[in-house]
PDB file of N, CA and C in Angstrom:
ATOM      1  N   MET T1010       9.995  -8.498  -1.744  1.00 37.00           N
ATOM      2  CA  MET T1010       8.729  -8.177  -1.184  1.00 37.00           C
ATOM      3  C   MET T1010       8.941  -7.893   0.506  1.00 37.00           C
ATOM      4  N   HIS T1011       8.021  -6.808   0.905  1.00 49.00           N
ATOM      5  CA  HIS T1011       7.700  -7.017   2.230  1.00 49.00           C
ATOM      6  C   HIS T1011       6.284  -7.145   2.725  1.00 49.00           C
ATOM      7  N   GLU T1012       6.052  -7.187   4.014  1.00 53.00           N
ATOM      8  CA  GLU T1012       4.900  -7.123   4.242  1.00 53.00           C
ATOM      9  C   GLU T1012       4.635  -6.652   5.787  1.00 53.00           C
ATOM     10  N   ASP T1013       3.831  -5.513   5.663  1.00 58.00           N
ATOM     11  CA  ASP T1013       3.373  -4.805   6.862  1.00 58.00           C
ATOM     12  C   ASP T1013       2.481  -5.570   7.553  1.00 58.00           C
ATOM     13  N   VAL T1014       2.896  -5.816   9.155  1.00 60.00           N
ATOM     14  CA  VAL T1014       1.725  -6.498   9.717  1.00 60.00           C
ATOM     15  C   VAL T1014       1.649  -5.755  11.052  1.00 60.00           C
ATOM     16  N   PHE T1015       0.412  -5.722  11.587  1.00 71.00           N
ATOM     17  CA  PHE T1015       0.265  -5.451  12.847  1.00 71.00           C
ATOM     18  C   PHE T1015      -0.228  -6.686  13.917  1.00 71.00           C
ATOM     19  N   ALA T1016      -0.363  -6.124  14.961  1.00 76.00           N
ATOM     20  CA  ALA T1016      -0.680  -7.176  15.447  1.00 76.00           C
ATOM     21  C   ALA T1016      -1.337  -6.634  16.869  1.00 76.00           C
ATOM     22  N   LEU T1017      -2.626  -7.230  17.316  1.00 75.00           N
ATOM     23  CA  LEU T1017      -3.433  -7.267  18.363  1.00 75.00           C
ATOM     24  C   LEU T1017      -3.126  -8.344  19.466  1.00 75.00           C
ATOM     25  N   ARG T1018      -3.544  -7.960  20.483  1.00 76.00           N
ATOM     26  CA  ARG T1018      -3.548  -9.284  21.566  1.00 76.00           C
ATOM     27  C   ARG T1018      -5.055  -9.796  21.949  1.00 76.00           C
ATOM     28  N   SER T1019      -5.126 -11.312  21.880  1.00 75.00           N
ATOM     29  CA  SER T1019      -6.123 -11.668  22.189  1.00 75.00           C
ATOM     30  C   SER T1019      -6.880 -11.683  23.562  1.00 75.00           C
ATOM     31  N   GLY T1020      -7.944 -11.157  24.074  1.00 77.00           N
ATOM     32  CA  GLY T1020      -8.566 -10.634  25.271  1.00 77.00           C
ATOM     33  C   GLY T1020      -8.426 -12.138  26.460  1.00 77.00           C
ATOM     34  N   THR T1021      -8.629 -13.037  25.618  1.00 84.00           N
ATOM     35  CA  THR T1021      -8.277 -14.106  26.686  1.00 84.00           C
ATOM     36  C   THR T1021      -7.245 -15.005  26.785  1.00 84.00           C
ATOM     37  N   SER T1022      -6.647 -15.327  25.596  1.00 85.00           N
ATOM     38  CA  SER T1022      -5.059 -16.009  25.684  1.00 85.00           C
ATOM     39  C   SER T1022      -3.929 -14.656  25.713  1.00 85.00           C
ATOM     40  N   TYR T1023      -4.203 -13.868  25.287  1.00 81.00           N
ATOM     41  CA  TYR T1023      -3.132 -12.782  25.218  1.00 81.00           C
ATOM     42  C   TYR T1023      -1.782 -12.989  24.045  1.00 81.00           C
ATOM     43  N   ALA T1024      -2.618 -14.219  23.118  1.00 83.00           N
ATOM     44  CA  ALA T1024      -1.564 -14.442  22.049  1.00 83.00           C
ATOM     45  C   ALA T1024      -1.918 -13.137  21.018  1.00 83.00           C
ATOM     46  N   SER T1025      -0.625 -13.013  20.449  1.00 81.00           N
ATOM     47  CA  SER T1025      -0.708 -12.047  19.489  1.00 81.00           C
ATOM     48  C   SER T1025      -1.289 -12.364  17.887  1.00 81.00           C
ATOM     49  N   ILE T1026      -2.293 -11.736  17.726  1.00 80.00           N
ATOM     50  CA  ILE T1026      -3.300 -11.706  16.297  1.00 80.00           C
ATOM     51  C   ILE T1026      -2.666 -10.787  15.448  1.00 80.00           C
ATOM     52  N   ALA T1027      -1.827 -11.387  14.366  1.00 78.00           N
ATOM     53  CA  ALA T1027      -1.499 -10.672  13.050  1.00 78.00           C
ATOM     54  C   ALA T1027      -2.811  -9.961  12.259  1.00 78.00           C
ATOM     55  N   PHE T1028      -2.500  -8.986  11.685  1.00 76.00           N
ATOM     56  CA  PHE T1028      -3.385  -8.509  10.561  1.00 76.00           C
ATOM     57  C   PHE T1028      -2.544  -7.799   9.696  1.00 76.00           C
ATOM     58  N   ASP T1029      -2.968  -7.199   8.663  1.00 80.00           N
ATOM     59  CA  ASP T1029      -1.897  -6.864   7.337  1.00 80.00           C
ATOM     60  C   ASP T1029      -2.613  -5.187   7.222  1.00 80.00           C
ATOM     61  N   LEU T1030      -1.926  -4.462   6.043  1.00 81.00           N
ATOM     62  CA  LEU T1030      -2.102  -3.370   6.192  1.00 81.00           C
ATOM     63  C   LEU T1030      -3.688  -2.791   5.389  1.00 81.00           C
ATOM     64  N   ASP T1031      -3.862  -3.911   4.448  1.00 84.00           N
ATOM     65  CA  ASP T1031      -5.190  -3.603   4.199  1.00 84.00           C
ATOM     66  C   ASP T1031      -6.356  -3.541   5.272  1.00 84.00           C
ATOM     67  N   ASP T1032      -5.970  -4.676   6.448  1.00 83.00           N
ATOM     68  CA  ASP T1032      -6.980  -4.910   7.396  1.00 83.00           C
ATOM     69  C   ASP T1032      -6.868  -3.772   8.569  1.00 83.00           C
ATOM     70  N   ALA T1033      -5.698  -2.967   8.741  1.00 83.00           N
ATOM     71  CA  ALA T1033      -5.584  -2.040   9.213  1.00 83.00           C
ATOM     72  C   ALA T1033      -6.534  -0.572   8.769  1.00 83.00           C
ATOM     73  N   LEU T1034      -6.162  -0.648   7.476  1.00 85.00           N
ATOM     74  CA  LEU T1034      -6.734   0.608   6.842  1.00 85.00           C
ATOM     75  C   LEU T1034      -8.174   0.427   6.942  1.00 85.00           C
ATOM     76  N   PHE T1035      -8.830  -0.875   6.649  1.00 88.00           N
ATOM     77  CA  PHE T1035     -10.343  -1.257   7.234  1.00 88.00           C
ATOM     78  C   PHE T1035     -10.655  -0.608   8.397  1.00 88.00           C
ATOM     79  N   LEU T1036     -10.236  -0.911   9.277  1.00 85.00           N
ATOM     80  CA  LEU T1036     -10.494  -0.600  11.033  1.00 85.00           C
ATOM     81  C   LEU T1036     -10.209   0.485  11.063  1.00 85.00           C
ATOM     82  N   GLU T1037      -9.432   1.285  10.547  1.00 86.00           N
ATOM     83  CA  GLU T1037      -9.103   2.878  10.350  1.00 86.00           C
ATOM     84  C   GLU T1037     -10.498   3.524   9.994  1.00 86.00           C
ATOM     85  N   ASP T1038     -10.957   3.149   8.548  1.00 88.00           N
ATOM     86  CA  ASP T1038     -12.145   3.505   7.998  1.00 88.00           C
ATOM     87  C   ASP T1038     -13.282   3.387   8.831  1.00 88.00           C
ATOM     88  N   VAL T1039     -13.416   2.141   9.269  1.00 86.00           N
ATOM     89  CA  VAL T1039     -14.958   1.703  10.022  1.00 86.00           C
ATOM     90  C   VAL T1039     -14.799   2.412  11.623  1.00 86.00           C
ATOM     91  N   LEU T1040     -13.650   2.729  12.287  1.00 83.00           N
ATOM     92  CA  LEU T1040     -13.517   3.813  13.298  1.00 83.00           C
ATOM     93  C   LEU T1040     -13.921   5.065  12.725  1.00 83.00           C
ATOM     94  N   ARG T1041     -13.303   5.797  11.821  1.00 82.00           N
ATOM     95  CA  ARG T1041     -13.773   7.102  11.350  1.00 82.00           C
ATOM     96  C   ARG T1041     -15.321   7.379  11.110  1.00 82.00           C
ATOM     97  N   LYS T1042     -15.558   6.204  10.377  1.00 83.00           N
ATOM     98  CA  LYS T1042     -17.383   5.976  10.401  1.00 83.00           C
ATOM     99  C   LYS T1042     -18.166   6.033  11.580  1.00 83.00           C
ATOM    100  N   GLU T1043     -17.629   4.940  12.266  1.00 78.00           N
ATOM    101  CA  GLU T1043     -18.337   5.143  13.747  1.00 78.00           C
ATOM    102  C   GLU T1043     -18.553   6.490  14.365  1.00 78.00           C
ATOM    103  N   PHE T1044     -17.266   6.976  14.422  1.00 74.00           N
ATOM    104  CA  PHE T1044     -16.852   8.015  15.380  1.00 74.00           C
ATOM    105  C   PHE T1044     -17.853   9.241  14.749  1.00 74.00           C
ATOM    106  N   LYS T1045     -17.764   9.041  13.255  1.00 75.00           N
ATOM    107  CA  LYS T1045     -18.566  10.535  12.858  1.00 75.00           C
ATOM    108  C   LYS T1045     -20.152  10.028  12.891  1.00 75.00           C
ATOM    109  N   GLY T1046     -20.622   8.969  13.166  1.00 70.00           N
ATOM    110  CA  GLY T1046     -21.978   8.406  13.002  1.00 70.00           C
ATOM    111  C   GLY T1046     -22.430   8.469  14.787  1.00 70.00           C
ATOM    112  N   ASN T1047     -21.573   8.685  15.447  1.00 68.00           N
ATOM    113  CA  ASN T1047     -21.900   8.691  17.208  1.00 68.00           C
ATOM    114  C   ASN T1047     -21.032   9.899  17.720  1.00 68.00           C
ATOM    115  N   GLN T1048     -21.937  11.006  17.630  1.00 66.00           N
ATOM    116  CA  GLN T1048     -21.109  12.346  17.897  1.00 66.00           C
ATOM    117  C   GLN T1048     -21.215  12.564  19.661  1.00 66.00           C
ATOM    118  N   GLN T1049     -21.476  11.440  20.380  1.00 68.00           N
ATOM    119  CA  GLN T1049     -21.429  11.616  21.694  1.00 68.00           C
ATOM    120  C   GLN T1049     -19.898  12.068  22.438  1.00 68.00           C
ATOM    121  N   PRO T1050     -19.781  12.818  23.149  1.00 70.00           N
ATOM    122  CA  PRO T1050     -18.310  13.050  23.459  1.00 70.00           C
ATOM    123  C   PRO T1050     -18.103  12.587  24.793  1.00 70.00           C
ATOM    124  N   THR T1051     -17.969  11.237  24.611  1.00 79.00           N
ATOM    125  CA  THR T1051     -17.768  10.295  26.174  1.00 79.00           C
ATOM    126  C   THR T1051     -16.530  10.203  25.922  1.00 79.00           C
ATOM    127  N   GLU T1052     -15.977   9.370  27.228  1.00 83.00           N
ATOM    128  CA  GLU T1052     -14.708   9.280  27.072  1.00 83.00           C
ATOM    129  C   GLU T1052     -14.192   7.934  26.567  1.00 83.00           C
ATOM    130  N   GLN T1053     -14.996   7.045  26.053  1.00 79.00           N
ATOM    131  CA  GLN T1053     -14.825   5.983  25.369  1.00 79.00           C
ATOM    132  C   GLN T1053     -14.720   6.477  23.784  1.00 79.00           C
ATOM    133  N   TRP T1054     -15.650   7.403  23.225  1.00 79.00           N
ATOM    134  CA  TRP T1054     -15.509   7.488  22.066  1.00 79.00           C
ATOM    135  C   TRP T1054     -14.321   8.628  21.776  1.00 79.00           C
ATOM    136  N   LYS T1055     -13.763   9.669  22.605  1.00 82.00           N
ATOM    137  CA  LYS T1055     -12.219  10.297  22.715  1.00 82.00           C
ATOM    138  C   LYS T1055     -11.041   9.236  22.508  1.00 82.00           C
ATOM    139  N   CYS T1056     -11.313   8.234  23.133  1.00 83.00           N
ATOM    140  CA  CYS T1056     -10.308   7.290  23.319  1.00 83.00           C
ATOM    141  C   CYS T1056     -10.277   6.375  21.845  1.00 83.00           C
ATOM    142  N   VAL T1057     -11.482   6.065  21.452  1.00 80.00           N
ATOM    143  CA  VAL T1057     -11.383   5.406  19.860  1.00 80.00           C
ATOM    144  C   VAL T1057     -11.148   6.580  18.860  1.00 80.00           C
ATOM    145  N   GLN T1058     -11.471   8.179  18.994  1.00 80.00           N
ATOM    146  CA  GLN T1058     -11.013   8.837  18.201  1.00 80.00           C
ATOM    147  C   GLN T1058      -9.328   9.235  18.014  1.00 80.00           C
ATOM    148  N   GLU T1059      -9.052   8.868  19.306  1.00 85.00           N
ATOM    149  CA  GLU T1059      -7.454   9.300  19.413  1.00 85.00           C
ATOM    150  C   GLU T1059      -6.841   7.839  18.675  1.00 85.00           C
ATOM    151  N   PHE T1060      -7.499   6.695  19.287  1.00 84.00           N
ATOM    152  CA  PHE T1060      -6.820   5.357  18.462  1.00 84.00           C
ATOM    153  C   PHE T1060      -6.943   5.581  16.912  1.00 84.00           C
ATOM    154  N   GLU T1061      -7.993   5.902  16.609  1.00 83.00           N
ATOM    155  CA  GLU T1061      -7.798   6.013  14.960  1.00 83.00           C
ATOM    156  C   GLU T1061      -6.760   7.049  14.207  1.00 83.00           C
ATOM    157  N   GLY T1062      -6.701   8.251  15.176  1.00 85.00           N
ATOM    158  CA  GLY T1062      -5.853   9.356  15.051  1.00 85.00           C
ATOM    159  C   GLY T1062      -4.342   8.693  14.707  1.00 85.00           C
ATOM    160  N   TYR T1063      -4.334   7.916  15.656  1.00 86.00           N
ATOM    161  CA  TYR T1063      -2.792   6.895  15.809  1.00 86.00           C
ATOM    162  C   TYR T1063      -2.357   6.163  14.871  1.00 86.00           C
ATOM    163  N   LEU T1064      -3.713   5.257  14.526  1.00 83.00           N
ATOM    164  CA  LEU T1064      -3.673   4.199  13.424  1.00 83.00           C
ATOM    165  C   LEU T1064      -3.262   4.832  12.346  1.00 83.00           C
ATOM    166  N   GLU T1065      -3.774   6.184  12.100  1.00 86.00           N
ATOM    167  CA  GLU T1065      -3.732   6.827  10.992  1.00 86.00           C
ATOM    168  C   GLU T1065      -2.265   7.054  10.643  1.00 86.00           C
ATOM    169  N   THR T1066      -1.465   7.626  11.645  1.00 86.00           N
ATOM    170  CA  THR T1066      -0.116   8.028  11.646  1.00 86.00           C
ATOM    171  C   THR T1066       0.580   6.800  11.301  1.00 86.00           C
ATOM    172  N   LEU T1067       0.330   5.737  11.722  1.00 83.00           N
ATOM    173  CA  LEU T1067       0.937   4.480  11.262  1.00 83.00           C
ATOM    174  C   LEU T1067       0.864   3.848   9.988  1.00 83.00           C
ATOM    175  N   THR T1068      -0.552   4.072   9.323  1.00 85.00           N
ATOM    176  CA  THR T1068      -0.855   3.636   8.127  1.00 85.00           C
ATOM    177  C   THR T1068      -0.476   4.553   6.925  1.00 85.00           C
ATOM    178  N   ASP T1069      -0.685   5.908   7.081  1.00 86.00           N
ATOM    179  CA  ASP T1069      -0.442   6.807   6.029  1.00 86.00           C
ATOM    180  C   ASP T1069       1.312   6.889   5.380  1.00 86.00           C
ATOM    181  N   PRO T1070       2.063   6.712   6.231  1.00 85.00           N
ATOM    182  CA  PRO T1070       3.175   6.504   5.681  1.00 85.00           C
ATOM    183  C   PRO T1070       3.566   5.335   5.026  1.00 85.00           C
ATOM    184  N   MET T1071       3.244   4.042   5.060  1.00 83.00           N
ATOM    185  CA  MET T1071       2.872   2.750   4.463  1.00 83.00           C
ATOM    186  C   MET T1071       2.320   2.912   3.192  1.00 83.00           C
ATOM    187  N   VAL T1072       1.040   3.514   3.179  1.00 84.00           N
ATOM    188  CA  VAL T1072       0.654   3.531   2.039  1.00 84.00           C
ATOM    189  C   VAL T1072       1.273   4.505   0.977  1.00 84.00           C
ATOM    190  N   GLU T1073       1.758   5.551   1.595  1.00 86.00           N
ATOM    191  CA  GLU T1073       2.792   6.358   0.473  1.00 86.00           C
ATOM    192  C   GLU T1073       3.929   5.549   0.089  1.00 86.00           C
ATOM    193  N   GLN T1074       4.510   4.383   1.287  1.00 84.00           N
ATOM    194  CA  GLN T1074       5.532   3.941   0.371  1.00 84.00           C
ATOM    195  C   GLN T1074       4.974   2.914  -0.550  1.00 84.00           C
ATOM    196  N   ASP T1075       4.191   2.399  -0.226  1.00 81.00           N
ATOM    197  CA  ASP T1075       3.529   1.356  -0.928  1.00 81.00           C
ATOM    198  C   ASP T1075       3.293   1.915  -2.535  1.00 81.00           C
ATOM    199  N   LYS T1076       2.450   3.084  -2.505  1.00 84.00           N
ATOM    200  CA  LYS T1076       2.679   4.017  -3.648  1.00 84.00           C
ATOM    201  C   LYS T1076       3.532   4.201  -4.679  1.00 84.00           C
ATOM    202  N   LEU T1077       4.675   4.595  -3.646  1.00 83.00           N
ATOM    203  CA  LEU T1077       5.724   4.997  -4.432  1.00 83.00           C
ATOM    204  C   LEU T1077       6.474   3.800  -4.816  1.00 83.00           C
ATOM    205  N   ALA T1078       6.695   2.606  -4.332  1.00 82.00           N
ATOM    206  CA  ALA T1078       7.005   1.360  -4.606  1.00 82.00           C
ATOM    207  C   ALA T1078       6.167   1.006  -6.137  1.00 82.00           C
ATOM    208  N   LYS T1079       4.844   0.941  -5.990  1.00 81.00           N
ATOM    209  CA  LYS T1079       4.347   0.843  -7.384  1.00 81.00           C
ATOM    210  C   LYS T1079       4.698   1.403  -8.393  1.00 81.00           C
ATOM    211  N   GLU T1080       4.780   2.904  -8.155  1.00 82.00           N
ATOM    212  CA  GLU T1080       5.241   4.083  -9.564  1.00 82.00           C
ATOM    213  C   GLU T1080       6.669   3.315  -9.828  1.00 82.00           C
ATOM    214  N   LEU T1081       7.255   2.926  -8.988  1.00 79.00           N
ATOM    215  CA  LEU T1081       8.667   2.591  -9.539  1.00 79.00           C
ATOM    216  C   LEU T1081       8.711   1.301  -9.895  1.00 79.00           C
ATOM    217  N   ASP T1082       7.841   0.256  -9.898  1.00 77.00           N
ATOM    218  CA  ASP T1082       7.833  -0.795 -10.445  1.00 77.00           C
ATOM    219  C   ASP T1082       7.115  -0.540 -11.748  1.00 77.00           C
ATOM    220  N   ALA T1083       6.328   0.265 -11.878  1.00 75.00           N
ATOM    221  CA  ALA T1083       5.732   0.718 -13.204  1.00 75.00           C
ATOM    222  C   ALA T1083       6.647   1.239 -14.009  1.00 75.00           C
ATOM    223  N   THR T1084       7.372   2.150 -13.589  1.00 80.00           N
ATOM    224  CA  THR T1084       8.393   2.824 -14.540  1.00 80.00           C
ATOM    225  C   THR T1084       9.435   1.905 -14.632  1.00 80.00           C
ATOM    226  N   ALA T1085       9.957   0.797 -13.930  1.00 74.00           N
ATOM    227  CA  ALA T1085      10.977  -0.083 -14.165  1.00 74.00           C
ATOM    228  C   ALA T1085      10.750  -0.953 -15.477  1.00 74.00           C
ATOM    229  N   PHE T1086       9.007  -1.312 -15.428  1.00 75.00           N
ATOM    230  CA  PHE T1086       8.525  -2.173 -16.374  1.00 75.00           C
ATOM    231  C   PHE T1086       8.502  -1.503 -17.849  1.00 75.00           C
ATOM    232  N   LYS T1087       7.944  -0.258 -17.771  1.00 80.00           N
ATOM    233  CA  LYS T1087       7.907   0.387 -19.097  1.00 80.00           C
ATOM    234  C   LYS T1087       9.110   0.927 -19.286  1.00 80.00           C
ATOM    235  N   ASP T1088      10.562   0.945 -18.704  1.00 75.00           N
ATOM    236  CA  ASP T1088      11.619   1.081 -19.015  1.00 75.00           C
ATOM    237  C   ASP T1088      12.201   0.028 -20.074  1.00 75.00           C
ATOM    238  N   SER T1089      11.917  -1.112 -19.059  1.00 79.00           N
ATOM    239  CA  SER T1089      12.281  -2.531 -19.572  1.00 79.00           C
ATOM    240  C   SER T1089      11.537  -2.783 -20.963  1.00 79.00           C
ATOM    241  N   THR T1090      10.201  -2.315 -21.174  1.00 81.00           N
ATOM    242  CA  THR T1090       9.651  -3.021 -22.225  1.00 81.00           C
ATOM    243  C   THR T1090      10.128  -1.912 -23.454  1.00 81.00           C
ATOM    244  N   ARG T1091      10.407  -0.550 -23.496  1.00 81.00           N
ATOM    245  CA  ARG T1091      11.017  -0.110 -24.125  1.00 81.00           C
ATOM    246  C   ARG T1091      12.485  -0.478 -24.527  1.00 81.00           C
ATOM    247  N   GLU T1092      13.169  -0.891 -23.671  1.00 82.00           N
ATOM    248  CA  GLU T1092      14.420  -1.332 -24.329  1.00 82.00           C
ATOM    249  C   GLU T1092      14.157  -2.355 -24.828  1.00 82.00           C
ATOM    250  N   ALA T1093      13.581  -3.617 -24.869  1.00 82.00           N
ATOM    251  CA  ALA T1093      13.222  -4.794 -25.324  1.00 82.00           C
ATOM    252  C   ALA T1093      12.660  -4.463 -26.861  1.00 82.00           C
ATOM    253  N   GLN T1094      12.111  -3.470 -27.014  1.00 83.00           N
ATOM    254  CA  GLN T1094      11.440  -2.929 -28.331  1.00 83.00           C
ATOM    255  C   GLN T1094      12.724  -2.368 -29.152  1.00 83.00           C
ATOM    256  N   GLU T1095      13.073  -1.495 -28.230  1.00 85.00           N
ATOM    257  CA  GLU T1095      14.651  -1.133 -29.092  1.00 85.00           C
ATOM    258  C   GLU T1095      15.727  -2.134 -29.585  1.00 85.00           C
ATOM    259  N   GLU T1096      15.804  -2.954 -28.722  1.00 85.00           N
ATOM    260  CA  GLU T1096      16.234  -4.011 -29.038  1.00 85.00           C
ATOM    261  C   GLU T1096      15.738  -5.013 -30.338  1.00 85.00           C
ATOM    262  N   MET T1097      14.897  -5.280 -30.541  1.00 84.00           N
ATOM    263  CA  MET T1097      14.258  -5.942 -31.326  1.00 84.00           C
ATOM    264  C   MET T1097      14.156  -4.982 -32.741  1.00 84.00           C
ATOM    265  N   ARG T1098      14.193  -3.566 -32.628  1.00 85.00           N
ATOM    266  CA  ARG T1098      14.161  -2.932 -34.063  1.00 85.00           C
ATOM    267  C   ARG T1098      15.577  -2.698 -34.212  1.00 85.00           C
ATOM    268  N   ARG T1099      16.746  -2.765 -33.359  1.00 83.00           N
ATOM    269  CA  ARG T1099      18.043  -2.955 -33.964  1.00 83.00           C
ATOM    270  C   ARG T1099      18.436  -4.371 -34.458  1.00 83.00           C
ATOM    271  N   GLU T1100      18.111  -5.657 -33.914  1.00 82.00           N
ATOM    272  CA  GLU T1100      18.126  -6.421 -34.616  1.00 82.00           C
ATOM    273  C   GLU T1100      17.404  -6.762 -35.986  1.00 82.00           C
ATOM    274  N   LYS T1101      16.163  -6.072 -36.243  1.00 83.00           N
ATOM    275  CA  LYS T1101      15.550  -6.002 -37.535  1.00 83.00           C
ATOM    276  C   LYS T1101      16.429  -5.298 -38.321  1.00 83.00           C
ATOM    277  N   ASP T1102      16.746  -3.936 -37.897  1.00 78.00           N
ATOM    278  CA  ASP T1102      17.724  -3.131 -39.002  1.00 78.00           C
ATOM    279  C   ASP T1102      19.231  -3.829 -38.945  1.00 78.00           C
ATOM    280  N   ASN T1103      19.527  -4.783 -38.337  1.00 79.00           N
ATOM    281  CA  ASN T1103      21.036  -5.670 -38.436  1.00 79.00           C
ATOM    282  C   ASN T1103      20.950  -6.588 -39.707  1.00 79.00           C
ATOM    283  N   GLU T1104      19.386  -7.025 -39.250  1.00 78.00           N
ATOM    284  CA  GLU T1104      19.072  -8.205 -40.249  1.00 78.00           C
ATOM    285  C   GLU T1104      18.977  -7.756 -41.647  1.00 78.00           C
ATOM    286  N   ALA T1105      18.399  -6.641 -41.540  1.00 76.00           N
ATOM    287  CA  ALA T1105      17.964  -5.770 -43.094  1.00 76.00           C
ATOM    288  C   ALA T1105      19.246  -5.491 -43.824  1.00 76.00           C
ATOM    289  N   LEU T1106      20.553  -5.209 -43.123  1.00 76.00           N
ATOM    290  CA  LEU T1106      21.646  -4.527 -43.665  1.00 76.00           C
ATOM    291  C   LEU T1106      22.770  -5.886 -43.724  1.00 76.00           C
ATOM    292  N   ALA T1107      22.261  -7.206 -43.068  1.00 72.00           N
ATOM    293  CA  ALA T1107      23.416  -7.961 -43.640  1.00 72.00           C
ATOM    294  C   ALA T1107      23.330  -8.565 -44.902  1.00 72.00           C
ATOM    295  N   PRO T1108      24.643  -9.115 -45.366  1.00 71.00           N
ATOM    296  CA  PRO T1108      24.438  -9.549 -46.899  1.00 71.00           C
ATOM    297  C   PRO T1108      23.617 -10.893 -46.737  1.00 71.00           C
ATOM    298  N   LYS T1109      22.682 -10.965 -48.133  1.00 67.00           N
ATOM    299  CA  LYS T1109      21.920 -12.020 -48.180  1.00 67.00           C
ATOM    300  C   LYS T1109      22.899 -13.280 -48.953  1.00 67.00           C
ATOM    301  N   ASN T1110      23.006 -14.302 -48.906  1.00 60.00           N
ATOM    302  CA  ASN T1110      23.472 -15.301 -49.759  1.00 60.00           C
ATOM    303  C   ASN T1110      22.841 -15.945 -50.536  1.00 60.00           C
TER     304      ASN T1110
END
């Protein structure tokens, strides 16, 4: 199990404040919505747009990796379920073929 963590610095203490991938995706979404809602081409908004784009370059690979990991987990679960069902079927077949006393 892994956890993707980003960190921000507190403006007062400069301590690192951690947040996870879901928080980063939420921040990315908020920035995108705010930018689209306020199309003033100021330096501040250009900076926000650049940061949102940069954040997206960090989160997109992690989201894709998480999606692939979930698909692999689902595949492994389906395979193990199928194997267990086959094993149960073989046991029933063996019991049916075994001589009864």
